[in-house]
Amino acid sequence: MRFTWEEIQSNAVAFSKRWKDAKNEEAQAQSFLIDFLRVFGISDPENIGDFEYKIRKRQKLTGGS
């Protein structure tokens, strides 16, 4: 569903009021992003990609330079 500019503005104001007292960035990061995407009409943001994923540590290169 596409939102009008007025709907986006209204959603953004409501979003900013909901999050004005946020305190813990790490604990609230995913909730914040999901709520932010909903401002623009993304109704199911949990299914659009990964928030975080583990990567393997690279082997340290040896040898001279």
Coordinates of N, CA and C in Angstrom, one line a residue:
M1 N 0.8 -1.2 0.0 CA 0.0 0.0 0.0 C 0.9 1.2 0.0
R2 N 0.6 2.2 -0.8 CA 1.3 3.4 -0.9 C 0.6 4.5 0.0
F3 N 1.4 5.2 0.7 CA 0.9 6.3 1.6 C 1.1 7.6 0.8
T4 N 0.2 8.5 1.1 CA 0.3 9.9 0.6 C 1.4 10.6 1.4
W5 N 1.8 11.7 0.9 CA 2.8 12.5 1.7 C 2.3 12.9 3.0
E6 N 1.0 13.2 3.1 CA 0.4 13.7 4.3 C 0.3 12.5 5.3
E7 N 0.1 11.3 4.9 CA 0.1 10.1 5.7 C 1.5 9.8 6.3
I8 N 2.5 10.0 5.4 CA 3.9 9.8 5.8 C 4.2 10.8 6.9
Q9 N 3.9 12.1 6.7 CA 4.2 13.1 7.6 C 3.5 12.8 9.0
S10 N 2.2 12.4 8.9 CA 1.5 12.1 10.2 C 2.2 10.9 10.9
N11 N 2.5 9.9 10.1 CA 3.2 8.7 10.7 C 4.5 9.1 11.3
A12 N 5.3 10.0 10.6 CA 6.6 10.4 11.1 C 6.5 11.2 12.4
V13 N 5.5 12.0 12.5 CA 5.3 12.8 13.8 C 4.9 11.8 14.9
A14 N 4.0 10.8 14.6 CA 3.7 9.9 15.7 C 4.9 9.0 16.1
F15 N 5.7 8.6 15.1 CA 6.9 7.8 15.3 C 7.9 8.6 16.2
S16 N 8.1 9.9 15.9 CA 9.0 10.7 16.7 C 8.5 10.8 18.2
K17 N 7.2 10.9 18.4 CA 6.7 11.0 19.7 C 6.9 9.7 20.5
R18 N 6.7 8.5 19.7 CA 6.8 7.2 20.4 C 8.3 7.0 20.8
W19 N 9.2 7.5 20.0 CA 10.6 7.2 20.3 C 11.4 8.3 20.9
K20 N 10.8 9.4 21.3 CA 11.5 10.5 21.9 C 12.3 10.2 23.2
D21 N 11.8 9.2 23.9 CA 12.4 8.9 25.2 C 13.2 7.5 25.2
A22 N 13.5 7.1 24.0 CA 14.3 5.8 23.8 C 15.6 5.9 24.5
K23 N 16.0 4.9 25.2 CA 17.2 5.0 26.0 C 18.3 4.0 25.6
N24 N 17.9 2.8 25.2 CA 18.9 1.7 25.0 C 19.0 1.3 23.5
E25 N 19.9 1.9 22.8 CA 20.0 1.7 21.3 C 20.2 0.2 21.0
E26 N 21.0 -0.5 21.7 CA 21.2 -1.9 21.3 C 20.0 -2.8 21.5
A27 N 19.3 -2.5 22.7 CA 18.1 -3.3 23.0 C 16.9 -3.0 22.1
Q28 N 16.9 -1.8 21.6 CA 15.7 -1.3 20.8 C 16.0 -1.1 19.3
A29 N 17.1 -1.5 18.9 CA 17.5 -1.2 17.5 C 16.5 -1.9 16.5
Q30 N 16.2 -3.1 16.6 CA 15.3 -3.8 15.6 C 13.9 -3.2 15.7
S31 N 13.4 -3.0 16.9 CA 12.0 -2.4 17.1 C 12.0 -1.0 16.5
F32 N 13.0 -0.2 16.7 CA 13.1 1.1 16.1 C 13.0 1.1 14.6
L33 N 13.9 0.2 14.0 CA 13.9 0.1 12.5 C 12.6 -0.4 11.9
I34 N 12.0 -1.4 12.6 CA 10.7 -1.9 12.1 C 9.6 -0.8 12.2
D35 N 9.6 -0.1 13.3 CA 8.6 1.0 13.4 C 8.9 2.1 12.4
F36 N 10.2 2.4 12.2 CA 10.5 3.5 11.2 C 10.1 3.1 9.8
L37 N 10.3 1.9 9.4 CA 9.9 1.4 8.0 C 8.4 1.5 7.9
R38 N 7.7 1.3 9.0 CA 6.2 1.3 8.9 C 5.7 2.8 8.7
V39 N 6.5 3.8 9.0 CA 6.2 5.2 8.7 C 5.9 5.3 7.2
F40 N 6.6 4.6 6.4 CA 6.5 4.7 4.9 C 5.6 3.7 4.3
G41 N 5.0 2.9 5.1 CA 4.0 1.9 4.6 C 4.5 0.5 4.3
I42 N 5.7 0.2 4.8 CA 6.3 -1.1 4.7 C 5.6 -1.9 5.8
S43 N 4.6 -2.7 5.5 CA 3.8 -3.3 6.5 C 4.4 -4.6 7.1
D44 N 5.3 -5.2 6.5 CA 5.9 -6.4 7.0 C 7.4 -6.3 6.9
P45 N 8.0 -5.3 7.6 CA 9.5 -5.1 7.5 C 10.3 -6.2 8.1
E46 N 9.8 -7.1 8.9 CA 10.6 -8.2 9.4 C 11.0 -9.2 8.3
N47 N 10.3 -9.2 7.2 CA 10.6 -10.1 6.1 C 11.4 -9.5 5.0
I48 N 12.0 -8.3 5.1 CA 12.6 -7.7 4.0 C 14.1 -8.0 4.0
G49 N 14.7 -8.5 5.0 CA 16.1 -8.7 5.1 C 16.6 -9.0 6.5
D50 N 17.9 -9.2 6.6 CA 18.5 -9.5 7.9 C 18.9 -8.2 8.6
F51 N 18.7 -8.2 9.9 CA 19.2 -7.0 10.7 C 20.7 -7.2 11.0
E52 N 21.0 -8.4 11.3 CA 22.4 -8.7 11.7 C 22.7 -10.1 11.2
Y53 N 23.9 -10.4 10.9 CA 24.3 -11.8 10.7 C 25.8 -12.0 11.0
K54 N 26.1 -13.2 11.4 CA 27.5 -13.4 11.8 C 28.4 -13.6 10.6
I55 N 29.6 -13.1 10.7 CA 30.6 -13.4 9.7 C 31.7 -14.1 10.3
R56 N 32.4 -14.8 9.4 CA 33.6 -15.6 9.9 C 34.8 -14.6 10.0
K57 N 35.6 -14.8 11.0 CA 36.8 -14.0 11.2 C 37.8 -14.4 10.1
R58 N 38.4 -13.4 9.5 CA 39.4 -13.7 8.4 C 40.7 -14.2 9.1
Q59 N 41.3 -15.0 8.3 CA 42.7 -15.5 8.8 C 43.6 -14.4 8.6
K60 N 44.5 -14.2 9.6 CA 45.6 -13.2 9.5 C 46.6 -13.6 8.4
L61 N 46.8 -12.7 7.5 CA 47.8 -12.9 6.5 C 49.2 -12.9 7.0
T62 N 50.0 -13.8 6.6 CA 51.4 -13.8 7.0 C 52.3 -13.5 5.8
G63 N 53.5 -13.2 6.1 CA 54.4 -12.9 5.0 C 54.9 -11.4 5.0
G64 N 55.9 -11.1 4.3 CA 56.4 -9.8 4.3 C 55.7 -8.9 3.3
S65 N 55.9 -7.6 3.4 CA 55.2 -6.7 2.5 C 56.2 -5.8 1.8

